[in-house]
């Protein structure tokens, strides 16, 4: 049973380009969470999605960021018109259901560098 | 609002020394869950432990032990006889009911174990 798969592992974008980060949850998991880790900081929650629904996007910047988790395929975190401040590690986690005593399993992260 | 504080930014020890990583949390909820994750230099997040607020028993797993004290809102992590492979950033995190698997992370403690 493969773990949470994120790709690419490393992504370099020029300012103004779009970044698309992919997350395939563990088999049987229908809940996905995205976190951002700025350099030398802890992880900050961005968004929580269930298949085809955004449940909680309280941590998402209001502009340029969007996320989806379609019925088929991976979850996508999209950052439009990237700026230097978007450089960070983006982690995806998945869980089989939405209860507090469930562990969320993390992927290896995508390290985005904006040049 | 929830908050997790890891006051120790960086700790350096010599192999075989014991080391304790501090974690202090804030929440108004009486039910909550506490976690520790390890982030080795390779970057992935490795789950170490989950503890719910009703279980104040300390836990030991090999060289790792956790001391949960509700009276001081602390969930400290001790590594006994540290090894070089323990070198990593360690994150403490909190989850409260109604937020599914959304985690609030501390800023992490970087542990460096040298020979």
PDB file of C-alpha atoms in Angstrom:
ATOM      1  CA  UNK A   1       0.000   0.000   0.000  1.00  0.00           C
ATOM      2  CA  UNK A   2       1.818   3.048  -1.270  1.00  0.00           C
ATOM      3  CA  UNK A   3       1.941   6.091   0.945  1.00  0.00           C
ATOM      4  CA  UNK A   4       0.861   9.597   0.087  1.00  0.00           C
ATOM      5  CA  UNK A   5       2.547  10.514  -3.173  1.00  0.00           C
ATOM      6  CA  UNK A   6       3.395  14.073  -4.035  1.00  0.00           C
ATOM      7  CA  UNK A   7       4.895  15.286  -7.263  1.00  0.00           C
ATOM      8  CA  UNK A   8       6.997  16.871  -8.285  1.00  0.00           C
ATOM      9  CA  UNK A   9       9.401  16.711  -5.345  1.00  0.00           C
ATOM     10  CA  UNK A  10      11.074  19.905  -6.470  1.00  0.00           C
ATOM     11  CA  UNK A  11       9.602  22.636  -8.641  1.00  0.00           C
ATOM     12  CA  UNK A  12      11.262  25.794  -9.868  1.00  0.00           C
ATOM     13  CA  UNK A  13       9.130  28.575 -11.297  1.00  0.00           C
ATOM     14  CA  UNK A  14       9.872  32.092 -12.452  1.00  0.00           C
ATOM     15  CA  UNK A  15       7.903  34.937 -10.959  1.00  0.00           C
ATOM     16  CA  UNK A  16       4.542  35.219 -12.653  1.00  0.00           C
ATOM     17  CA  UNK A  17       4.310  31.580 -13.731  1.00  0.00           C
ATOM     18  CA  UNK A  18       1.836  29.041 -12.444  1.00  0.00           C
ATOM     19  CA  UNK A  19       2.729  26.195 -10.104  1.00  0.00           C
ATOM     20  CA  UNK A  20       0.689  22.988  -9.957  1.00  0.00           C
ATOM     21  CA  UNK A  21       1.364  20.606  -7.127  1.00  0.00           C
ATOM     22  CA  UNK A  22      -0.126  17.128  -7.117  1.00  0.00           C
ATOM     23  CA  UNK A  23      -1.056  14.841  -4.275  1.00  0.00           C
ATOM     24  CA  UNK A  24      -2.275  11.271  -4.571  1.00  0.00           C
ATOM     25  CA  UNK A  25      -3.656  10.130  -1.204  1.00  0.00           C
ATOM     26  CA  UNK A  26      -3.185   6.689   0.228  1.00  0.00           C
ATOM     27  CA  UNK A  27      -5.480   4.044  -1.187  1.00  0.00           C
ATOM     28  CA  UNK A  28      -8.879   4.253   0.445  1.00  0.00           C
ATOM     29  CA  UNK A  29      -8.339   7.773   1.777  1.00  0.00           C
ATOM     30  CA  UNK A  30     -10.864  10.360   0.682  1.00  0.00           C
ATOM     31  CA  UNK A  31      -9.717  13.265   2.856  1.00  0.00           C
ATOM     32  CA  UNK A  32      -6.783  15.443   1.825  1.00  0.00           C
ATOM     33  CA  UNK A  33      -5.067  18.293   3.663  1.00  0.00           C
ATOM     34  CA  UNK A  34      -2.504  20.756   2.329  1.00  0.00           C
ATOM     35  CA  UNK A  35       0.056  22.453   4.551  1.00  0.00           C
ATOM     36  CA  UNK A  36       2.759  24.998   3.783  1.00  0.00           C
ATOM     37  CA  UNK A  37       6.118  25.131   5.496  1.00  0.00           C
ATOM     38  CA  UNK A  38       7.995  28.367   5.042  1.00  0.00           C
ATOM     39  CA  UNK A  39      11.776  28.247   5.581  1.00  0.00           C
ATOM     40  CA  UNK A  40      12.668  27.679   9.239  1.00  0.00           C
ATOM     41  CA  UNK A  41       9.017  27.571  10.262  1.00  0.00           C
ATOM     42  CA  UNK A  42       6.455  24.986  11.226  1.00  0.00           C
ATOM     43  CA  UNK A  43       3.712  23.731   8.979  1.00  0.00           C
ATOM     44  CA  UNK A  44       0.661  25.901   8.516  1.00  0.00           C
ATOM     45  CA  UNK A  45      -2.692  24.463   7.497  1.00  0.00           C
ATOM     46  CA  UNK A  46      -3.976  25.680   4.162  1.00  0.00           C
ATOM     47  CA  UNK A  47      -6.983  23.654   3.029  1.00  0.00           C
ATOM     48  CA  UNK A  48      -8.942  20.480   3.715  1.00  0.00           C
ATOM     49  CA  UNK A  49     -10.746  18.698   0.898  1.00  0.00           C
ATOM     50  CA  UNK A  50     -12.939  15.698   0.555  1.00  0.00           C
ATOM     51  CA  UNK A  51     -13.648  14.194  -2.842  1.00  0.00           C
ATOM     52  CA  UNK A  52     -15.037  17.020  -5.019  1.00  0.00           C
ATOM     53  CA  UNK A  53     -15.589  19.306  -2.005  1.00  0.00           C
ATOM     54  CA  UNK A  54     -13.600  21.948  -0.185  1.00  0.00           C
ATOM     55  CA  UNK A  55     -14.407  21.523   3.501  1.00  0.00           C
ATOM     56  CA  UNK A  56     -12.140  24.105   5.127  1.00  0.00           C
ATOM     57  CA  UNK A  57     -10.028  26.650   3.291  1.00  0.00           C
ATOM     58  CA  UNK A  58      -9.418  28.946   6.229  1.00  0.00           C
ATOM     59  CA  UNK A  59      -5.653  28.820   5.738  1.00  0.00           C
ATOM     60  CA  UNK A  60      -5.591  29.546   2.033  1.00  0.00           C
ATOM     61  CA  UNK A  61      -4.446  32.962   0.837  1.00  0.00           C
ATOM     62  CA  UNK A  62      -7.412  34.760  -0.686  1.00  0.00           C
ATOM     63  CA  UNK A  63      -5.764  35.350  -4.045  1.00  0.00           C
ATOM     64  CA  UNK A  64      -3.778  33.254  -6.495  1.00  0.00           C
ATOM     65  CA  UNK A  65      -4.184  29.976  -4.555  1.00  0.00           C
ATOM     66  CA  UNK A  66      -6.747  27.304  -5.322  1.00  0.00           C
ATOM     67  CA  UNK A  67      -7.175  23.619  -4.580  1.00  0.00           C
ATOM     68  CA  UNK A  68      -9.272  20.805  -5.931  1.00  0.00           C
ATOM     69  CA  UNK A  69      -9.768  17.119  -5.313  1.00  0.00           C
ATOM     70  CA  UNK A  70     -11.712  15.687  -8.245  1.00  0.00           C
ATOM     71  CA  UNK A  71     -13.655  12.466  -8.228  1.00  0.00           C
ATOM     72  CA  UNK A  72     -10.904  10.851 -10.241  1.00  0.00           C
ATOM     73  CA  UNK A  73      -7.246  11.717 -10.002  1.00  0.00           C
ATOM     74  CA  UNK A  74      -5.004  13.478  -7.541  1.00  0.00           C
ATOM     75  CA  UNK A  75      -5.623  16.573  -5.511  1.00  0.00           C
ATOM     76  CA  UNK A  76      -4.110  19.671  -7.092  1.00  0.00           C
ATOM     77  CA  UNK A  77      -2.849  22.784  -5.348  1.00  0.00           C
ATOM     78  CA  UNK A  78      -2.514  25.588  -7.875  1.00  0.00           C
ATOM     79  CA  UNK A  79      -0.631  28.796  -7.348  1.00  0.00           C
ATOM     80  CA  UNK A  80      -1.080  31.391 -10.054  1.00  0.00           C
ATOM     81  CA  UNK A  81       1.372  34.207 -10.779  1.00  0.00           C
ATOM     82  CA  UNK A  82       3.876  32.964  -8.236  1.00  0.00           C
ATOM     83  CA  UNK A  83       5.973  35.403  -6.231  1.00  0.00           C
ATOM     84  CA  UNK A  84       9.206  34.886  -4.280  1.00  0.00           C
ATOM     85  CA  UNK A  85       7.261  34.642  -1.038  1.00  0.00           C
ATOM     86  CA  UNK A  86       5.538  31.489  -2.307  1.00  0.00           C
ATOM     87  CA  UNK A  87       8.844  29.619  -2.060  1.00  0.00           C
ATOM     88  CA  UNK A  88       8.201  26.938   0.527  1.00  0.00           C
ATOM     89  CA  UNK A  89       7.671  23.245   1.055  1.00  0.00           C
ATOM     90  CA  UNK A  90       4.091  22.177   0.453  1.00  0.00           C
ATOM     91  CA  UNK A  91       2.945  19.040   2.210  1.00  0.00           C
ATOM     92  CA  UNK A  92      -0.112  16.963   1.553  1.00  0.00           C
ATOM     93  CA  UNK A  93      -1.657  14.601   4.088  1.00  0.00           C
ATOM     94  CA  UNK A  94      -4.510  12.154   3.746  1.00  0.00           C
ATOM     95  CA  UNK A  95      -6.786  10.265   6.086  1.00  0.00           C
ATOM     96  CA  UNK A  96      -9.495   7.640   5.592  1.00  0.00           C
ATOM     97  CA  UNK A  97     -12.149   9.567   7.504  1.00  0.00           C
ATOM     98  CA  UNK A  98     -12.637  12.817   9.301  1.00  0.00           C
ATOM     99  CA  UNK A  99     -12.349  12.172  13.008  1.00  0.00           C
ATOM    100  CA  UNK A 100      -9.881  13.767  15.361  1.00  0.00           C
ATOM    101  CA  UNK A 101      -8.321  10.535  16.560  1.00  0.00           C
ATOM    102  CA  UNK A 102      -7.355   9.541  13.061  1.00  0.00           C
ATOM    103  CA  UNK A 103      -3.783   9.950  12.057  1.00  0.00           C
ATOM    104  CA  UNK A 104      -3.135  11.868   8.876  1.00  0.00           C
ATOM    105  CA  UNK A 105      -0.335  10.425   6.759  1.00  0.00           C
ATOM    106  CA  UNK A 106       1.984  12.925   5.120  1.00  0.00           C
ATOM    107  CA  UNK A 107       3.636  12.873   1.739  1.00  0.00           C
ATOM    108  CA  UNK A 108       7.259  13.824   1.202  1.00  0.00           C
ATOM    109  CA  UNK A 109       6.390  17.337   0.167  1.00  0.00           C
ATOM    110  CA  UNK A 110       6.981  19.495  -2.897  1.00  0.00           C
ATOM    111  CA  UNK A 111       9.659  22.117  -2.553  1.00  0.00           C
ATOM    112  CA  UNK A 112       8.726  25.136  -4.616  1.00  0.00           C
ATOM    113  CA  UNK A 113      11.399  27.662  -5.473  1.00  0.00           C
ATOM    114  CA  UNK A 114      10.398  30.885  -7.180  1.00  0.00           C
ATOM    115  CA  UNK A 115      13.239  32.644  -8.975  1.00  0.00           C
TER     116      UNK A 115
ATOM    117  CA  UNK B   1      -7.625  29.746  19.201  1.00  0.00           C
ATOM    118  CA  UNK B   2      -5.121  26.955  19.428  1.00  0.00           C
ATOM    119  CA  UNK B   3      -1.420  27.421  19.767  1.00  0.00           C
ATOM    120  CA  UNK B   4       1.617  25.185  20.123  1.00  0.00           C
ATOM    121  CA  UNK B   5       4.890  26.578  21.416  1.00  0.00           C
ATOM    122  CA  UNK B   6       8.244  24.914  21.044  1.00  0.00           C
ATOM    123  CA  UNK B   7      10.545  27.369  22.730  1.00  0.00           C
ATOM    124  CA  UNK B   8      13.744  25.494  21.903  1.00  0.00           C
ATOM    125  CA  UNK B   9      14.750  26.446  18.393  1.00  0.00           C
ATOM    126  CA  UNK B  10      17.854  24.307  18.251  1.00  0.00           C
ATOM    127  CA  UNK B  11      19.490  21.789  20.557  1.00  0.00           C
ATOM    128  CA  UNK B  12      22.890  20.225  20.122  1.00  0.00           C
ATOM    129  CA  UNK B  13      23.951  17.140  22.074  1.00  0.00           C
ATOM    130  CA  UNK B  14      26.688  14.571  21.942  1.00  0.00           C
ATOM    131  CA  UNK B  15      25.748  11.013  21.107  1.00  0.00           C
ATOM    132  CA  UNK B  16      24.504   8.945  24.056  1.00  0.00           C
ATOM    133  CA  UNK B  17      23.250  12.002  25.926  1.00  0.00           C
ATOM    134  CA  UNK B  18      19.586  12.200  26.879  1.00  0.00           C
ATOM    135  CA  UNK B  19      17.642  15.128  25.483  1.00  0.00           C
ATOM    136  CA  UNK B  20      14.177  16.519  26.168  1.00  0.00           C
ATOM    137  CA  UNK B  21      12.213  18.552  23.652  1.00  0.00           C
ATOM    138  CA  UNK B  22       9.589  20.820  25.161  1.00  0.00           C
ATOM    139  CA  UNK B  23       6.088  21.408  23.872  1.00  0.00           C
ATOM    140  CA  UNK B  24       3.494  23.691  25.447  1.00  0.00           C
ATOM    141  CA  UNK B  25       0.024  23.963  23.984  1.00  0.00           C
ATOM    142  CA  UNK B  26      -2.988  26.225  24.373  1.00  0.00           C
ATOM    143  CA  UNK B  27      -6.596  25.299  23.747  1.00  0.00           C
ATOM    144  CA  UNK B  28      -9.941  25.939  25.397  1.00  0.00           C
ATOM    145  CA  UNK B  29     -11.226  22.531  24.409  1.00  0.00           C
ATOM    146  CA  UNK B  30     -11.285  19.760  26.976  1.00  0.00           C
ATOM    147  CA  UNK B  31     -10.929  17.125  24.286  1.00  0.00           C
ATOM    148  CA  UNK B  32      -7.926  17.355  22.029  1.00  0.00           C
ATOM    149  CA  UNK B  33      -5.121  15.324  20.539  1.00  0.00           C
ATOM    150  CA  UNK B  34      -1.401  15.903  20.656  1.00  0.00           C
ATOM    151  CA  UNK B  35       1.161  14.647  18.191  1.00  0.00           C
ATOM    152  CA  UNK B  36       4.880  14.534  17.614  1.00  0.00           C
ATOM    153  CA  UNK B  37       6.400  14.323  14.146  1.00  0.00           C
ATOM    154  CA  UNK B  38      10.009  13.950  13.063  1.00  0.00           C
ATOM    155  CA  UNK B  39      11.353  15.654   9.951  1.00  0.00           C
ATOM    156  CA  UNK B  40      14.761  14.208   9.036  1.00  0.00           C
ATOM    157  CA  UNK B  41      17.098  15.997   6.622  1.00  0.00           C
ATOM    158  CA  UNK B  42      15.419  14.194   3.725  1.00  0.00           C
ATOM    159  CA  UNK B  43      12.347  16.321   4.427  1.00  0.00           C
ATOM    160  CA  UNK B  44       9.468  13.934   4.927  1.00  0.00           C
ATOM    161  CA  UNK B  45       7.284  13.998   8.031  1.00  0.00           C
ATOM    162  CA  UNK B  46       7.377  10.884  10.144  1.00  0.00           C
ATOM    163  CA  UNK B  47       4.601  10.287  12.663  1.00  0.00           C
ATOM    164  CA  UNK B  48       5.888   9.423  16.137  1.00  0.00           C
ATOM    165  CA  UNK B  49       2.961   9.499  18.551  1.00  0.00           C
ATOM    166  CA  UNK B  50      -0.653  10.550  19.080  1.00  0.00           C
ATOM    167  CA  UNK B  51      -2.060  11.156  22.562  1.00  0.00           C
ATOM    168  CA  UNK B  52      -5.601  12.178  23.514  1.00  0.00           C
ATOM    169  CA  UNK B  53      -6.346  14.595  26.324  1.00  0.00           C
ATOM    170  CA  UNK B  54      -7.966  11.958  28.522  1.00  0.00           C
ATOM    171  CA  UNK B  55      -4.936   9.732  28.616  1.00  0.00           C
ATOM    172  CA  UNK B  56      -2.269  11.212  30.842  1.00  0.00           C
ATOM    173  CA  UNK B  57      -0.221   8.056  31.075  1.00  0.00           C
ATOM    174  CA  UNK B  58       3.324   8.577  30.006  1.00  0.00           C
ATOM    175  CA  UNK B  59       4.434   6.468  27.105  1.00  0.00           C
ATOM    176  CA  UNK B  60       7.715   4.798  26.301  1.00  0.00           C
ATOM    177  CA  UNK B  61       8.708   3.373  22.945  1.00  0.00           C
ATOM    178  CA  UNK B  62      12.266   2.154  22.854  1.00  0.00           C
ATOM    179  CA  UNK B  63      14.524   5.160  23.393  1.00  0.00           C
ATOM    180  CA  UNK B  64      11.600   7.564  23.048  1.00  0.00           C
ATOM    181  CA  UNK B  65       9.336   8.634  25.882  1.00  0.00           C
ATOM    182  CA  UNK B  66       6.623  11.251  26.239  1.00  0.00           C
ATOM    183  CA  UNK B  67       5.522  13.107  29.343  1.00  0.00           C
ATOM    184  CA  UNK B  68       1.996  14.545  29.127  1.00  0.00           C
ATOM    185  CA  UNK B  69       1.098  16.981  31.907  1.00  0.00           C
ATOM    186  CA  UNK B  70      -2.332  18.584  31.592  1.00  0.00           C
ATOM    187  CA  UNK B  71      -1.690  20.769  34.630  1.00  0.00           C
ATOM    188  CA  UNK B  72       1.070  22.598  32.775  1.00  0.00           C
ATOM    189  CA  UNK B  73      -0.313  22.029  29.241  1.00  0.00           C
ATOM    190  CA  UNK B  74       2.879  20.332  28.223  1.00  0.00           C
ATOM    191  CA  UNK B  75       3.680  17.290  26.134  1.00  0.00           C
ATOM    192  CA  UNK B  76       7.436  16.849  26.292  1.00  0.00           C
ATOM    193  CA  UNK B  77       9.466  14.350  24.327  1.00  0.00           C
ATOM    194  CA  UNK B  78      12.623  12.689  25.623  1.00  0.00           C
ATOM    195  CA  UNK B  79      15.165  10.747  23.621  1.00  0.00           C
ATOM    196  CA  UNK B  80      17.370   8.544  25.762  1.00  0.00           C
ATOM    197  CA  UNK B  81      20.910   7.729  24.666  1.00  0.00           C
ATOM    198  CA  UNK B  82      20.622   9.886  21.563  1.00  0.00           C
ATOM    199  CA  UNK B  83      22.126   8.747  18.275  1.00  0.00           C
ATOM    200  CA  UNK B  84      23.294  10.604  15.207  1.00  0.00           C
ATOM    201  CA  UNK B  85      20.266   9.263  13.310  1.00  0.00           C
ATOM    202  CA  UNK B  86      18.041  11.192  15.711  1.00  0.00           C
ATOM    203  CA  UNK B  87      19.258  14.437  14.127  1.00  0.00           C
ATOM    204  CA  UNK B  88      16.145  16.042  12.700  1.00  0.00           C
ATOM    205  CA  UNK B  89      13.562  18.742  13.255  1.00  0.00           C
ATOM    206  CA  UNK B  90      10.857  17.635  15.663  1.00  0.00           C
ATOM    207  CA  UNK B  91       7.383  19.111  15.559  1.00  0.00           C
ATOM    208  CA  UNK B  92       4.702  19.025  18.198  1.00  0.00           C
ATOM    209  CA  UNK B  93       1.120  19.459  16.951  1.00  0.00           C
ATOM    210  CA  UNK B  94      -2.416  19.817  18.307  1.00  0.00           C
ATOM    211  CA  UNK B  95      -5.784  18.835  16.920  1.00  0.00           C
ATOM    212  CA  UNK B  96      -9.168  19.789  18.365  1.00  0.00           C
ATOM    213  CA  UNK B  97     -12.640  18.383  17.722  1.00  0.00           C
ATOM    214  CA  UNK B  98     -14.623  19.693  14.802  1.00  0.00           C
ATOM    215  CA  UNK B  99     -11.545  20.180  12.692  1.00  0.00           C
ATOM    216  CA  UNK B 100     -11.210  16.661  11.321  1.00  0.00           C
ATOM    217  CA  UNK B 101      -7.524  16.009  10.868  1.00  0.00           C
ATOM    218  CA  UNK B 102      -6.421  19.646  10.746  1.00  0.00           C
ATOM    219  CA  UNK B 103      -3.284  20.072  12.815  1.00  0.00           C
ATOM    220  CA  UNK B 104      -1.798  23.142  14.467  1.00  0.00           C
ATOM    221  CA  UNK B 105       1.974  22.787  14.498  1.00  0.00           C
ATOM    222  CA  UNK B 106       4.664  24.316  16.647  1.00  0.00           C
ATOM    223  CA  UNK B 107       7.647  25.909  14.950  1.00  0.00           C
ATOM    224  CA  UNK B 108       9.811  22.859  15.572  1.00  0.00           C
ATOM    225  CA  UNK B 109      13.016  22.084  17.426  1.00  0.00           C
ATOM    226  CA  UNK B 110      16.096  21.231  15.415  1.00  0.00           C
ATOM    227  CA  UNK B 111      18.084  18.496  17.167  1.00  0.00           C
ATOM    228  CA  UNK B 112      21.698  17.980  16.202  1.00  0.00           C
ATOM    229  CA  UNK B 113      23.397  14.887  17.594  1.00  0.00           C
ATOM    230  CA  UNK B 114      27.142  14.724  17.092  1.00  0.00           C
ATOM    231  CA  UNK B 115      29.741  12.050  17.730  1.00  0.00           C
TER     232      UNK B 115
END
